JSON list of C-alpha atoms in Angstrom, two decimals:
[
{"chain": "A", "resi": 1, "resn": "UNK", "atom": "CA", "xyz": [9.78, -17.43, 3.25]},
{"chain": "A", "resi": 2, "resn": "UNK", "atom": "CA", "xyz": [6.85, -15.46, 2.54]},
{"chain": "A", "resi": 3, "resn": "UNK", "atom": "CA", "xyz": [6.51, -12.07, 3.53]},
{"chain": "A", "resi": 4, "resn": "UNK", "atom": "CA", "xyz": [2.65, -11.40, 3.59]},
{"chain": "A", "resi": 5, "resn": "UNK", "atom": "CA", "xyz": [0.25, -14.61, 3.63]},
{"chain": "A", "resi": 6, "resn": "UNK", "atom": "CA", "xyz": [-3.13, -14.70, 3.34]},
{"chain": "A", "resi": 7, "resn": "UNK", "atom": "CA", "xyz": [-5.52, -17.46, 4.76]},
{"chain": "A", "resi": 8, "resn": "UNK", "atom": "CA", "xyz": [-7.40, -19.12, 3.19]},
{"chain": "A", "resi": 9, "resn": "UNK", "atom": "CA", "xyz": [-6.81, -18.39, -0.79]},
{"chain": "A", "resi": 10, "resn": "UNK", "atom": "CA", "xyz": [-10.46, -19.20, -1.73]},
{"chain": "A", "resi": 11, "resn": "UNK", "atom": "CA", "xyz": [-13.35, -18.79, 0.04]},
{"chain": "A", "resi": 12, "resn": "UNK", "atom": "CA", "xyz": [-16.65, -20.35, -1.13]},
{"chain": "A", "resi": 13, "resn": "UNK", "atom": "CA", "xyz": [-19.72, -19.39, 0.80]},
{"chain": "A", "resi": 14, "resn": "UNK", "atom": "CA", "xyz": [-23.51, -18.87, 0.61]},
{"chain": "A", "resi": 15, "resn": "UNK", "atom": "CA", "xyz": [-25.01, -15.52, 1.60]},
{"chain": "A", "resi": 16, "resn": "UNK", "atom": "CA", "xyz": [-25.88, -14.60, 4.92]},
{"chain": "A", "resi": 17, "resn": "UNK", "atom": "CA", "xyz": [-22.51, -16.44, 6.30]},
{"chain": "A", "resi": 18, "resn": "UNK", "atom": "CA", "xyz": [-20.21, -15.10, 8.73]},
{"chain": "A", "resi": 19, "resn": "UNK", "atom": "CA", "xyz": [-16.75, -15.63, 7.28]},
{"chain": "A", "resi": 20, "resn": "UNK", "atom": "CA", "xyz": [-12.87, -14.49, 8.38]},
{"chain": "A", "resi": 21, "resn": "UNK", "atom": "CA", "xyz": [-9.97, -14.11, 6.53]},
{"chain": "A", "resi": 22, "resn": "UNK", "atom": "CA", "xyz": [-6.36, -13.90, 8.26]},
{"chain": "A", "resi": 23, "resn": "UNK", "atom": "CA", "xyz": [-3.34, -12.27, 7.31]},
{"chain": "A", "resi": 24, "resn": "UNK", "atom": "CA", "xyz": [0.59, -12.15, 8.54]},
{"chain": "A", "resi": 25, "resn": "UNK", "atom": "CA", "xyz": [3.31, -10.66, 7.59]},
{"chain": "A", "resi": 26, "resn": "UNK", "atom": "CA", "xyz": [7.29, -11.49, 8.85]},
{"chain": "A", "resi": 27, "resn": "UNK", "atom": "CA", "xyz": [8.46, -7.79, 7.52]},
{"chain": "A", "resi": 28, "resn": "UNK", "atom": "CA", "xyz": [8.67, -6.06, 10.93]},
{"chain": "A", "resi": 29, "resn": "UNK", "atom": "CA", "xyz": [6.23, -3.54, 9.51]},
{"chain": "A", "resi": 30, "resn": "UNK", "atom": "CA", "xyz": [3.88, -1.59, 11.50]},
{"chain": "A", "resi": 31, "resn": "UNK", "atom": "CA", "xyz": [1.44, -0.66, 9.04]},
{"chain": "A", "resi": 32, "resn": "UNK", "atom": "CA", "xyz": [-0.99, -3.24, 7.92]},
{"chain": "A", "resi": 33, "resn": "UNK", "atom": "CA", "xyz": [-4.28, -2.76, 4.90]},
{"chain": "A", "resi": 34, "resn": "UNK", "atom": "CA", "xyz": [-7.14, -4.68, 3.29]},
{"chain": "A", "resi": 35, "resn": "UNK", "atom": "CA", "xyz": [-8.11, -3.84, -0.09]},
{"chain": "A", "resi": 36, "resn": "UNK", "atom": "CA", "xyz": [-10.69, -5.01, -2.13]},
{"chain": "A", "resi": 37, "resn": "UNK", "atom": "CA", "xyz": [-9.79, -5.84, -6.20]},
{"chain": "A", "resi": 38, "resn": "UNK", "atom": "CA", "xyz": [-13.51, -5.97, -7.93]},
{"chain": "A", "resi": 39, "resn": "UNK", "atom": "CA", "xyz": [-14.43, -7.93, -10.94]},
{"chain": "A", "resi": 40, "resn": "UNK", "atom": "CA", "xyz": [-12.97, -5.00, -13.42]},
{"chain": "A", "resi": 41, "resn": "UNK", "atom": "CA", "xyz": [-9.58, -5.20, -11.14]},
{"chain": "A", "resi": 42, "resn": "UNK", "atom": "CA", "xyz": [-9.76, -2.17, -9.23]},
{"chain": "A", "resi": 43, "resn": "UNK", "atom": "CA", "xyz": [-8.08, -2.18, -6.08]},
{"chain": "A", "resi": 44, "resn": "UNK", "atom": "CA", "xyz": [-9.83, 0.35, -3.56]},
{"chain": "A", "resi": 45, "resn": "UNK", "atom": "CA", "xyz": [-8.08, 0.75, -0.06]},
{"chain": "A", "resi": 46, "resn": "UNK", "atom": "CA", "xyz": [-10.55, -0.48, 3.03]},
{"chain": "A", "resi": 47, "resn": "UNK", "atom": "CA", "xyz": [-8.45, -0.41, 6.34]},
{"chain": "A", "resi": 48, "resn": "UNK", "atom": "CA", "xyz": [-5.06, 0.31, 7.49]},
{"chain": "A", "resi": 49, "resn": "UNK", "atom": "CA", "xyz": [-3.85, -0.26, 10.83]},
{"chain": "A", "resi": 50, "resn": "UNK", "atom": "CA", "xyz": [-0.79, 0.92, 12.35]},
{"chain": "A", "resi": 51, "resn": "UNK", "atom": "CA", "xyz": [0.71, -0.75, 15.19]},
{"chain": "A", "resi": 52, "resn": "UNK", "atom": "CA", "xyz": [-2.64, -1.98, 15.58]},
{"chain": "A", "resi": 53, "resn": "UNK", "atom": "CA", "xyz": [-4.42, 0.80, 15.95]},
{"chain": "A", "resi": 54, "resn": "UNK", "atom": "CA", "xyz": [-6.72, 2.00, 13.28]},
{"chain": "A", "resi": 55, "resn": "UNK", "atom": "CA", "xyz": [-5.53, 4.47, 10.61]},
{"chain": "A", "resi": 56, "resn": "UNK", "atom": "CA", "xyz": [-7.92, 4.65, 8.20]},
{"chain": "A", "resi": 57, "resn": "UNK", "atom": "CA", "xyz": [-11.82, 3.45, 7.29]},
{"chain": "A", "resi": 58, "resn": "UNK", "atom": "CA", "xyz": [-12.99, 3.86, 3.87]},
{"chain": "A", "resi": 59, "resn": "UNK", "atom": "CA", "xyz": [-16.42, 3.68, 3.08]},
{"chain": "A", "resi": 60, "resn": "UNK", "atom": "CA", "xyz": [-16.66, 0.45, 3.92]},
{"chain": "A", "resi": 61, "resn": "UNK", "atom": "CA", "xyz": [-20.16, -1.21, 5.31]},
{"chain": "A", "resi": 62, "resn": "UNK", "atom": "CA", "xyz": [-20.21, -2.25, 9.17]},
{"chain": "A", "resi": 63, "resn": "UNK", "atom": "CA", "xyz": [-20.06, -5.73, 8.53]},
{"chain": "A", "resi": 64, "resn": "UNK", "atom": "CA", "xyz": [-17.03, -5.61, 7.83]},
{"chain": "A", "resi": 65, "resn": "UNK", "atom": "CA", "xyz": [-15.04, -5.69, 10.78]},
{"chain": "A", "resi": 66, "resn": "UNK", "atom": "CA", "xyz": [-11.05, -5.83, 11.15]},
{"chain": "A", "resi": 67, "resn": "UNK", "atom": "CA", "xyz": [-8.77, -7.07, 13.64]},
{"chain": "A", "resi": 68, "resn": "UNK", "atom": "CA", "xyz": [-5.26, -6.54, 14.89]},
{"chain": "A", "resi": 69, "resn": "UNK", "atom": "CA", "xyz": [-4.22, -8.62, 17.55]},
{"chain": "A", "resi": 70, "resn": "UNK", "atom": "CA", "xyz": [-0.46, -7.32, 17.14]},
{"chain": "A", "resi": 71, "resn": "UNK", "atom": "CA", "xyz": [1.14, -5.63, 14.39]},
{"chain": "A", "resi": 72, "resn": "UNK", "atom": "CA", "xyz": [1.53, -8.66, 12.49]},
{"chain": "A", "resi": 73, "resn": "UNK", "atom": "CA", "xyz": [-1.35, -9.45, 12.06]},
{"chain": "A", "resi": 74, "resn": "UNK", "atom": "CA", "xyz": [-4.35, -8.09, 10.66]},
{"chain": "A", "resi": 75, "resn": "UNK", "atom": "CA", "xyz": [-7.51, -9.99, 10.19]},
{"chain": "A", "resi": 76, "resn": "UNK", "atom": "CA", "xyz": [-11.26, -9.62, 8.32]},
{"chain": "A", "resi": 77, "resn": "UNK", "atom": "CA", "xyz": [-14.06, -10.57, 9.59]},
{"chain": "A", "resi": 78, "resn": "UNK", "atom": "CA", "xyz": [-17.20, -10.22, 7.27]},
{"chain": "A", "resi": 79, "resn": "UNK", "atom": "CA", "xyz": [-20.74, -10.56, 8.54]},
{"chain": "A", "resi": 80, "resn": "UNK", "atom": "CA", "xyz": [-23.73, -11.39, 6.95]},
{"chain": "A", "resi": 81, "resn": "UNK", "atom": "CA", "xyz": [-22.35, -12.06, 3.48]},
{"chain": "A", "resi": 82, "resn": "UNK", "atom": "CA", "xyz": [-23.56, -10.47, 0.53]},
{"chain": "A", "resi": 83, "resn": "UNK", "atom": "CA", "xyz": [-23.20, -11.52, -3.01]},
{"chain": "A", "resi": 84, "resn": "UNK", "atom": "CA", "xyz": [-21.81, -7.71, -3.55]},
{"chain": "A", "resi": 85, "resn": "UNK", "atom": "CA", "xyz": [-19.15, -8.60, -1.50]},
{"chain": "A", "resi": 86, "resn": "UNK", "atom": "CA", "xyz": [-17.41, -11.23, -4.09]},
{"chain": "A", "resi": 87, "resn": "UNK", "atom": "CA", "xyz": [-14.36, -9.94, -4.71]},
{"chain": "A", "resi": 88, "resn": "UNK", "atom": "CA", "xyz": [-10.78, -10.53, -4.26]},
{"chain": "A", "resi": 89, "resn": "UNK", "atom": "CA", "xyz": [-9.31, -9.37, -1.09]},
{"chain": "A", "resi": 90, "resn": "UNK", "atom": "CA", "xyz": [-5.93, -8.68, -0.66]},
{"chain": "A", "resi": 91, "resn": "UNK", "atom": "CA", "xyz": [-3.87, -7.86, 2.96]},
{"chain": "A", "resi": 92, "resn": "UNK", "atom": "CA", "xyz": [-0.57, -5.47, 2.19]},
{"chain": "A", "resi": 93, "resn": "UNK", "atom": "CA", "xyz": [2.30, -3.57, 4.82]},
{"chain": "A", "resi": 94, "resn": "UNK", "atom": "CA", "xyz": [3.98, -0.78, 4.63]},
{"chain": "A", "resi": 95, "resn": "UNK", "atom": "CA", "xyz": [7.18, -0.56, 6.00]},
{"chain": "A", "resi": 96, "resn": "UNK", "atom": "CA", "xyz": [6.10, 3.58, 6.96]},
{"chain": "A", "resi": 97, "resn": "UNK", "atom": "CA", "xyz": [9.98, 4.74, 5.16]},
{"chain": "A", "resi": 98, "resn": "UNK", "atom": "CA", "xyz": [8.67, 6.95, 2.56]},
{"chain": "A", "resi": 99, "resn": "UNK", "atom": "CA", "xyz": [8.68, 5.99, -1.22]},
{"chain": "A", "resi": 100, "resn": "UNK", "atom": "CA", "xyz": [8.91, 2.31, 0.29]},
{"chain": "A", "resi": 101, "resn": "UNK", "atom": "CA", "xyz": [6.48, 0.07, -1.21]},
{"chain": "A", "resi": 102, "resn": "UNK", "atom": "CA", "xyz": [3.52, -2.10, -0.55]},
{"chain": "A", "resi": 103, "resn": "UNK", "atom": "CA", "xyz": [4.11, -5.64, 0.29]},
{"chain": "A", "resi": 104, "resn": "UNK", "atom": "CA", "xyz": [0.55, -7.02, -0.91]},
{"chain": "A", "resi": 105, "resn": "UNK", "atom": "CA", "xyz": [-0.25, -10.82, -0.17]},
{"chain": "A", "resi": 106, "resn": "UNK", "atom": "CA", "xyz": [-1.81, -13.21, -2.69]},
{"chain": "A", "resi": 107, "resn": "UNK", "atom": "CA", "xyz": [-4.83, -12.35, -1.97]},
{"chain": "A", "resi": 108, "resn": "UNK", "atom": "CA", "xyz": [-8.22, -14.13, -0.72]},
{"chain": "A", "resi": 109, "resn": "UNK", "atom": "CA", "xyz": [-11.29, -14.76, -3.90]},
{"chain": "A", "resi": 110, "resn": "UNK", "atom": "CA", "xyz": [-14.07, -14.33, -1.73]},
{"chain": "A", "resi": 111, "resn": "UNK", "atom": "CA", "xyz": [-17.16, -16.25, -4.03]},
{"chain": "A", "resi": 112, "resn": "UNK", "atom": "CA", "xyz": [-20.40, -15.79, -2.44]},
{"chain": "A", "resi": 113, "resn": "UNK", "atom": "CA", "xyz": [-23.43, -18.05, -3.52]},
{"chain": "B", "resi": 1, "resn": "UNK", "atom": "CA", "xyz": [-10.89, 13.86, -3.31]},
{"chain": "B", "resi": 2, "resn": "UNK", "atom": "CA", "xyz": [-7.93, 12.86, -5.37]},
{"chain": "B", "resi": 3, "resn": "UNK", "atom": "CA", "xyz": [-8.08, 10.20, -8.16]},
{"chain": "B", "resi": 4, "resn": "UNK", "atom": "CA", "xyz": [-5.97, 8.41, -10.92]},
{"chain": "B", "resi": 5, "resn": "UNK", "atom": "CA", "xyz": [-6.86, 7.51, -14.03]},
{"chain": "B", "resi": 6, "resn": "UNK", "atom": "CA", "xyz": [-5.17, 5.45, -16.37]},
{"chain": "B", "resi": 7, "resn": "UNK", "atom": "CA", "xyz": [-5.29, 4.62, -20.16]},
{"chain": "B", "resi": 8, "resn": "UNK", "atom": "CA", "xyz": [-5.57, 2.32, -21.98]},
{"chain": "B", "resi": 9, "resn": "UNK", "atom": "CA", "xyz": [-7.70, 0.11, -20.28]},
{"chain": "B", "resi": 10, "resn": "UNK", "atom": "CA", "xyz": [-6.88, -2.84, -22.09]},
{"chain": "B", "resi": 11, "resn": "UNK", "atom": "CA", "xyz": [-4.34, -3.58, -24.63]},
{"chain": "B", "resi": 12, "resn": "UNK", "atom": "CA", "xyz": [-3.06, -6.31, -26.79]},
{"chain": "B", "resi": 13, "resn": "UNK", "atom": "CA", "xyz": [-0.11, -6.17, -28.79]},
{"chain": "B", "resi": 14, "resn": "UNK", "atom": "CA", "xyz": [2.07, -8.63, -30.51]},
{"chain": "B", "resi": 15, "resn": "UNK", "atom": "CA", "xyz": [5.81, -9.66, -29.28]},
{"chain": "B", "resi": 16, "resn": "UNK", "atom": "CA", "xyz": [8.46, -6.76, -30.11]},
{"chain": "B", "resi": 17, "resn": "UNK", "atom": "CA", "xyz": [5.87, -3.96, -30.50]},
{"chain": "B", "resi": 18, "resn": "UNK", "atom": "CA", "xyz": [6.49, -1.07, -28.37]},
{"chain": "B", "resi": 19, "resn": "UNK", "atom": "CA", "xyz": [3.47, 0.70, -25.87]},
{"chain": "B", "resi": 20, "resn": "UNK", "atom": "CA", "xyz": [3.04, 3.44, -23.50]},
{"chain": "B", "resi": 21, "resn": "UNK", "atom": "CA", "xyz": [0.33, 3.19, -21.07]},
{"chain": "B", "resi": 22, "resn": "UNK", "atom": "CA", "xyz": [-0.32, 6.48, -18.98]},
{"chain": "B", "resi": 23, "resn": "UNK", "atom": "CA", "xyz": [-1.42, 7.14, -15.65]},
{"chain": "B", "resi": 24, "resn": "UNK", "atom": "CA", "xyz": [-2.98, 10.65, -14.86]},
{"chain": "B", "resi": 25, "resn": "UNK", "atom": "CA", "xyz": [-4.53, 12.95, -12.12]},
{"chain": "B", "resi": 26, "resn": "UNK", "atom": "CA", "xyz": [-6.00, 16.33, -11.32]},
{"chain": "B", "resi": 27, "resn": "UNK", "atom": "CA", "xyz": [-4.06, 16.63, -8.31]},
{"chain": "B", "resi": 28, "resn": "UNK", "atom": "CA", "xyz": [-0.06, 16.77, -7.56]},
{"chain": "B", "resi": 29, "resn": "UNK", "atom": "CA", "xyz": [1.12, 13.70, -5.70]},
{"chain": "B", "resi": 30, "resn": "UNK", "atom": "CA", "xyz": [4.83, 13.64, -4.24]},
{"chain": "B", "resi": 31, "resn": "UNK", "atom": "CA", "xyz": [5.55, 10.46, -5.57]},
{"chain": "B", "resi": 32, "resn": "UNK", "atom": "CA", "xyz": [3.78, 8.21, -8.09]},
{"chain": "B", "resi": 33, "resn": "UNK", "atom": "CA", "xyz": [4.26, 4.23, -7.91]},
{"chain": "B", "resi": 34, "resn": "UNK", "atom": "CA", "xyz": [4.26, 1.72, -10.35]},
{"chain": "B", "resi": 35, "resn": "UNK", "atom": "CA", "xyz": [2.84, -1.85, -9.64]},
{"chain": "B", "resi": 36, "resn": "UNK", "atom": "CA", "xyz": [2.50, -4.95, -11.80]},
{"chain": "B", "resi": 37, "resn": "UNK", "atom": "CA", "xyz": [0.37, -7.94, -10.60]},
{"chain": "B", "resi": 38, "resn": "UNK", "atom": "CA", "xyz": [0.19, -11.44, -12.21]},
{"chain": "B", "resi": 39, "resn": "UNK", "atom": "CA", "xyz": [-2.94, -13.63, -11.87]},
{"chain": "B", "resi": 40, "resn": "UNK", "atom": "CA", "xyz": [-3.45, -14.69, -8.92]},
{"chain": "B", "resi": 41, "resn": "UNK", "atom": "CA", "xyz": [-1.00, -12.97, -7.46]},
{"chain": "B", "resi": 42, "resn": "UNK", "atom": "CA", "xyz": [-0.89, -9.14, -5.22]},
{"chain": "B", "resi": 43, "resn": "UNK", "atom": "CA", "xyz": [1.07, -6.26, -7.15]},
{"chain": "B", "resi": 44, "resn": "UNK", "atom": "CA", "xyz": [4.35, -6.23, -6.94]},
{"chain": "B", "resi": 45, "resn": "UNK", "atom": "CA", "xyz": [6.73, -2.75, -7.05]},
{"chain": "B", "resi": 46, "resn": "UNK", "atom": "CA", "xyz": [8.56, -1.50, -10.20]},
{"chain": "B", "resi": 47, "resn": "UNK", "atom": "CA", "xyz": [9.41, 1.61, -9.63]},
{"chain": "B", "resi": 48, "resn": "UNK", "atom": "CA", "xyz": [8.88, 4.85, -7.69]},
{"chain": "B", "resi": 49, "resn": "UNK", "atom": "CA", "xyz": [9.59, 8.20, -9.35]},
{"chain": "B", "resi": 50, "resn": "UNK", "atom": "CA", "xyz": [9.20, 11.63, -7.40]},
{"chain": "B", "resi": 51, "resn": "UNK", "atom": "CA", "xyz": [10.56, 14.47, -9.21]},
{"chain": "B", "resi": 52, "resn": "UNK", "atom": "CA", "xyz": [8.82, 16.38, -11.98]},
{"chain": "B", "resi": 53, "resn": "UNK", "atom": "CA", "xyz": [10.20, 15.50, -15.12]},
{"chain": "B", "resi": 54, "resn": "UNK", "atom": "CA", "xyz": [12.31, 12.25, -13.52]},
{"chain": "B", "resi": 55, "resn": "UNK", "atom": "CA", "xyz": [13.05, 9.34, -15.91]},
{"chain": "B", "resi": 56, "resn": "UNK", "atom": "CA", "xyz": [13.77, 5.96, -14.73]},
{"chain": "B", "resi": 57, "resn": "UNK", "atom": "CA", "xyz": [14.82, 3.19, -16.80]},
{"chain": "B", "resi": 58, "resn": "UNK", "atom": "CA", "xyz": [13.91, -0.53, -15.76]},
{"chain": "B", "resi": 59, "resn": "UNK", "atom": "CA", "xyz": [16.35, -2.95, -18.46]},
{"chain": "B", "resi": 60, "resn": "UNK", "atom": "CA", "xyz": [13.14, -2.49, -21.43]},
{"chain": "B", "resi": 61, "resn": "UNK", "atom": "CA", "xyz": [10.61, -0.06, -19.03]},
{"chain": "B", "resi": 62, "resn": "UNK", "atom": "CA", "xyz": [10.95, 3.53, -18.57]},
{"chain": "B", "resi": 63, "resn": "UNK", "atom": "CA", "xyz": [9.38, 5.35, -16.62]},
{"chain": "B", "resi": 64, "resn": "UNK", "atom": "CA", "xyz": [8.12, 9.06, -16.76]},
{"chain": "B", "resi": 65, "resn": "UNK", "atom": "CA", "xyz": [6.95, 11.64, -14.28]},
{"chain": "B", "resi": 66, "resn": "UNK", "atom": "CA", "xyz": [5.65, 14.84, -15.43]},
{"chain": "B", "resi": 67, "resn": "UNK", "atom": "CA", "xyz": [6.53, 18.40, -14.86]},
{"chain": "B", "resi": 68, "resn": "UNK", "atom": "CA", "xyz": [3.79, 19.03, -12.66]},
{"chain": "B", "resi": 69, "resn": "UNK", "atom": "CA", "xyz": [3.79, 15.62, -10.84]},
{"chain": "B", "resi": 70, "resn": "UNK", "atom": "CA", "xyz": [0.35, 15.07, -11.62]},
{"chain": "B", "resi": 71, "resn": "UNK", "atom": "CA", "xyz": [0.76, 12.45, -14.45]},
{"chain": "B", "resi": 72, "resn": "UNK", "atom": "CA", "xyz": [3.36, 9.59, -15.39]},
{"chain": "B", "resi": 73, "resn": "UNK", "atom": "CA", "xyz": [3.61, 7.15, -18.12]},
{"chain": "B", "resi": 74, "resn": "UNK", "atom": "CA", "xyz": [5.02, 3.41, -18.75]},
{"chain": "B", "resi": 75, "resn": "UNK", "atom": "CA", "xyz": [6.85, 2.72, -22.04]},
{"chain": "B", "resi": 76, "resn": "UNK", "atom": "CA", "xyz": [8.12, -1.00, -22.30]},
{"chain": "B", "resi": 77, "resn": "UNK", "atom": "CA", "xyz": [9.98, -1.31, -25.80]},
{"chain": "B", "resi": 78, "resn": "UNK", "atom": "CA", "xyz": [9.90, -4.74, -27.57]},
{"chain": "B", "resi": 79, "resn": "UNK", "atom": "CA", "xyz": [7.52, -6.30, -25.21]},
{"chain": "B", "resi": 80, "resn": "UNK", "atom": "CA", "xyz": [7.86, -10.17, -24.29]},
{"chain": "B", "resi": 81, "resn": "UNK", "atom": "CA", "xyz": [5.39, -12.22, -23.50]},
{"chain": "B", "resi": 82, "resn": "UNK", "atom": "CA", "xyz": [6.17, -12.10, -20.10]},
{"chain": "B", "resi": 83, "resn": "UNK", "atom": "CA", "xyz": [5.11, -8.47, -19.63]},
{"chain": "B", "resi": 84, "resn": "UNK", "atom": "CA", "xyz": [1.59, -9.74, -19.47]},
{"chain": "B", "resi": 85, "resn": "UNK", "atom": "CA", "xyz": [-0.16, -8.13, -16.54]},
{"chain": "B", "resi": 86, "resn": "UNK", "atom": "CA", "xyz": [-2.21, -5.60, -14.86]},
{"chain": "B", "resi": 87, "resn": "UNK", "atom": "CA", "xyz": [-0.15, -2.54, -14.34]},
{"chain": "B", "resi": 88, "resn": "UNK", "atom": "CA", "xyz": [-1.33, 0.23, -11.80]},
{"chain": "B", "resi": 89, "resn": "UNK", "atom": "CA", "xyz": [0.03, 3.24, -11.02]},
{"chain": "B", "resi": 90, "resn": "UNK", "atom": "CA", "xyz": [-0.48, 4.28, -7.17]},
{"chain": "B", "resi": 91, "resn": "UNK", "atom": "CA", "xyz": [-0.04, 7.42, -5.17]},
{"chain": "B", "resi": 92, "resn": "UNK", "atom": "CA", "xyz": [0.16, 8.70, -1.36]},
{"chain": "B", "resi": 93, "resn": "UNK", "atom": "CA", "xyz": [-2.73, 10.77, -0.73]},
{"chain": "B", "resi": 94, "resn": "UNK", "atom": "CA", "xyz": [-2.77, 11.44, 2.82]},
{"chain": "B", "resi": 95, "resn": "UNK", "atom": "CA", "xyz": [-0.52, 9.87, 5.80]},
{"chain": "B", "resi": 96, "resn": "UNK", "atom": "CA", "xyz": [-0.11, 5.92, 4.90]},
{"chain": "B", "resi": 97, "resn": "UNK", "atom": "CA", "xyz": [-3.12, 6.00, 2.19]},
{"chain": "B", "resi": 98, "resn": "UNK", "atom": "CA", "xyz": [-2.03, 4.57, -1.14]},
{"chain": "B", "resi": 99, "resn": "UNK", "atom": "CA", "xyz": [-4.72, 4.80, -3.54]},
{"chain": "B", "resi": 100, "resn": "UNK", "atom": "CA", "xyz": [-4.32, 3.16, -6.98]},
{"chain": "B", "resi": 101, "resn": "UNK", "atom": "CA", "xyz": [-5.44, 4.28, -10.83]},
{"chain": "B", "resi": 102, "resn": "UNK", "atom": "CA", "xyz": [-7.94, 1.30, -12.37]},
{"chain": "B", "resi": 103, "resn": "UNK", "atom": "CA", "xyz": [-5.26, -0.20, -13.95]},
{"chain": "B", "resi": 104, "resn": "UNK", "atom": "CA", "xyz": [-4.13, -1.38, -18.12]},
{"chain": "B", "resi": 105, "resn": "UNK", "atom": "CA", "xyz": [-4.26, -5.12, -18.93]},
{"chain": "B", "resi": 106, "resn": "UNK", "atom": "CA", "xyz": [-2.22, -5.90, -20.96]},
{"chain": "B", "resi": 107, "resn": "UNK", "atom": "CA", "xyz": [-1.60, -9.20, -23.14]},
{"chain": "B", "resi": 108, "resn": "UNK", "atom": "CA", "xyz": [1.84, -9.89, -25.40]},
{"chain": "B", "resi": 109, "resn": "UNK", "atom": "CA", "xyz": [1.07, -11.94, -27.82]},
{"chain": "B", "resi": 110, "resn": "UNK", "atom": "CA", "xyz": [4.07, -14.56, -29.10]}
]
């Protein structure tokens, strides 16, 4: 039973397209992120809700815009595609005891044409 | 603004050899996290060390955390081929931000 799932897995799209990516997770955890992993593998931290309100906003342009219908879930929504934004992006939650860890998904490779 | 580094980038070594990789910062973090991701896969926890100067021992991983809590290092002795990864370190900068170092790849080679 997977504990954070990502929708879809890959994600082929031209630029200028509006796409979303979902994520779950089963582990009863109120804090939910997105992070980006680039093309030299670094993972930098774009949103964290908790309990779906949000926590934190990185530098992250207004197109992209998250969603957290219930503390579950937390979606991406990404407007106007760029080819900058090609990347792999990955949901993760924090169960908020500290020293726990991140429970990251599989993540989503965004490719945009 | 607080940052991790980490060294060596990249690193291949053949089956049995023994490497460190290191993860360091200019600031103090409370605890420092070590994550190992597969391809295609998200990171997955190792271990979490918080005290300066703790040493934790995973079966052929140990980790270290320095003094000053502002640096920690990886040793795996003997490595397998199936320590192939990307290993990042991670640390809690402010409430519920985990930031991560840019990570070592590195390859075993049988």
């Amino acid at each position: 039973d997977t504990a954070v799932s990502q929708t879809p897995k890959y994600l082929v799209t031209q630029m200028g397209n509006d796409k979303s990516i979902k994520c779950e997770q089963n582990l009863g955890h109120d804090t939910m992120y997105w992070y980006k992993q680039d093309s030299k593998k670094f993972l930098k931290i774009m949103f964290s809700y908790n309990n779906k309100e949000l926590i934190i906003n990185e530098t992250v342009p207004n197109r992209f815009s998250p969603k957290s219908p219930d503390k579950a879930h937390l979606n991406l929504h990404i407007n106007s595609l760029e080819l900058g934004d090609s990347a792999v992006y990955f949901c993760a939650s924090w169960g908020g005891i500290n020293l726990s860890p991140l429970h990251f998904g599989n993540g989503t490779r965004l490719t945009v044409t | 603004t607080q940052l991790l580094e980490q060294s060596p980038q990249f690193l291949s070594i053949q089956e049995g050899e023994n490497l460190t990789v290191y993860c360091n910062s200019s600031s103090v973090f409370s605890s420092l996290q070590w994550y190992r991701q597969e391809p295609g896969e998200g990171p997955v926890l190792l271990v979490t060390v918080v005290t300066g100067g703790e040493v934790k021992k995973l079966k052929r991983l140990t980790f270290q955390f320095g003094d000053a809590r502002k640096d920690s290092s990886l040793h795996i002795t003997a490595a397998q081929p199936g320590d192939t990864g990307l290993y990042l370190c991670a640390g809690e900068t402010s409430y519920d931000k985990v930031i991560f170092g840019p990570g070592t790849s590195l390859s075993v080679i049988p």
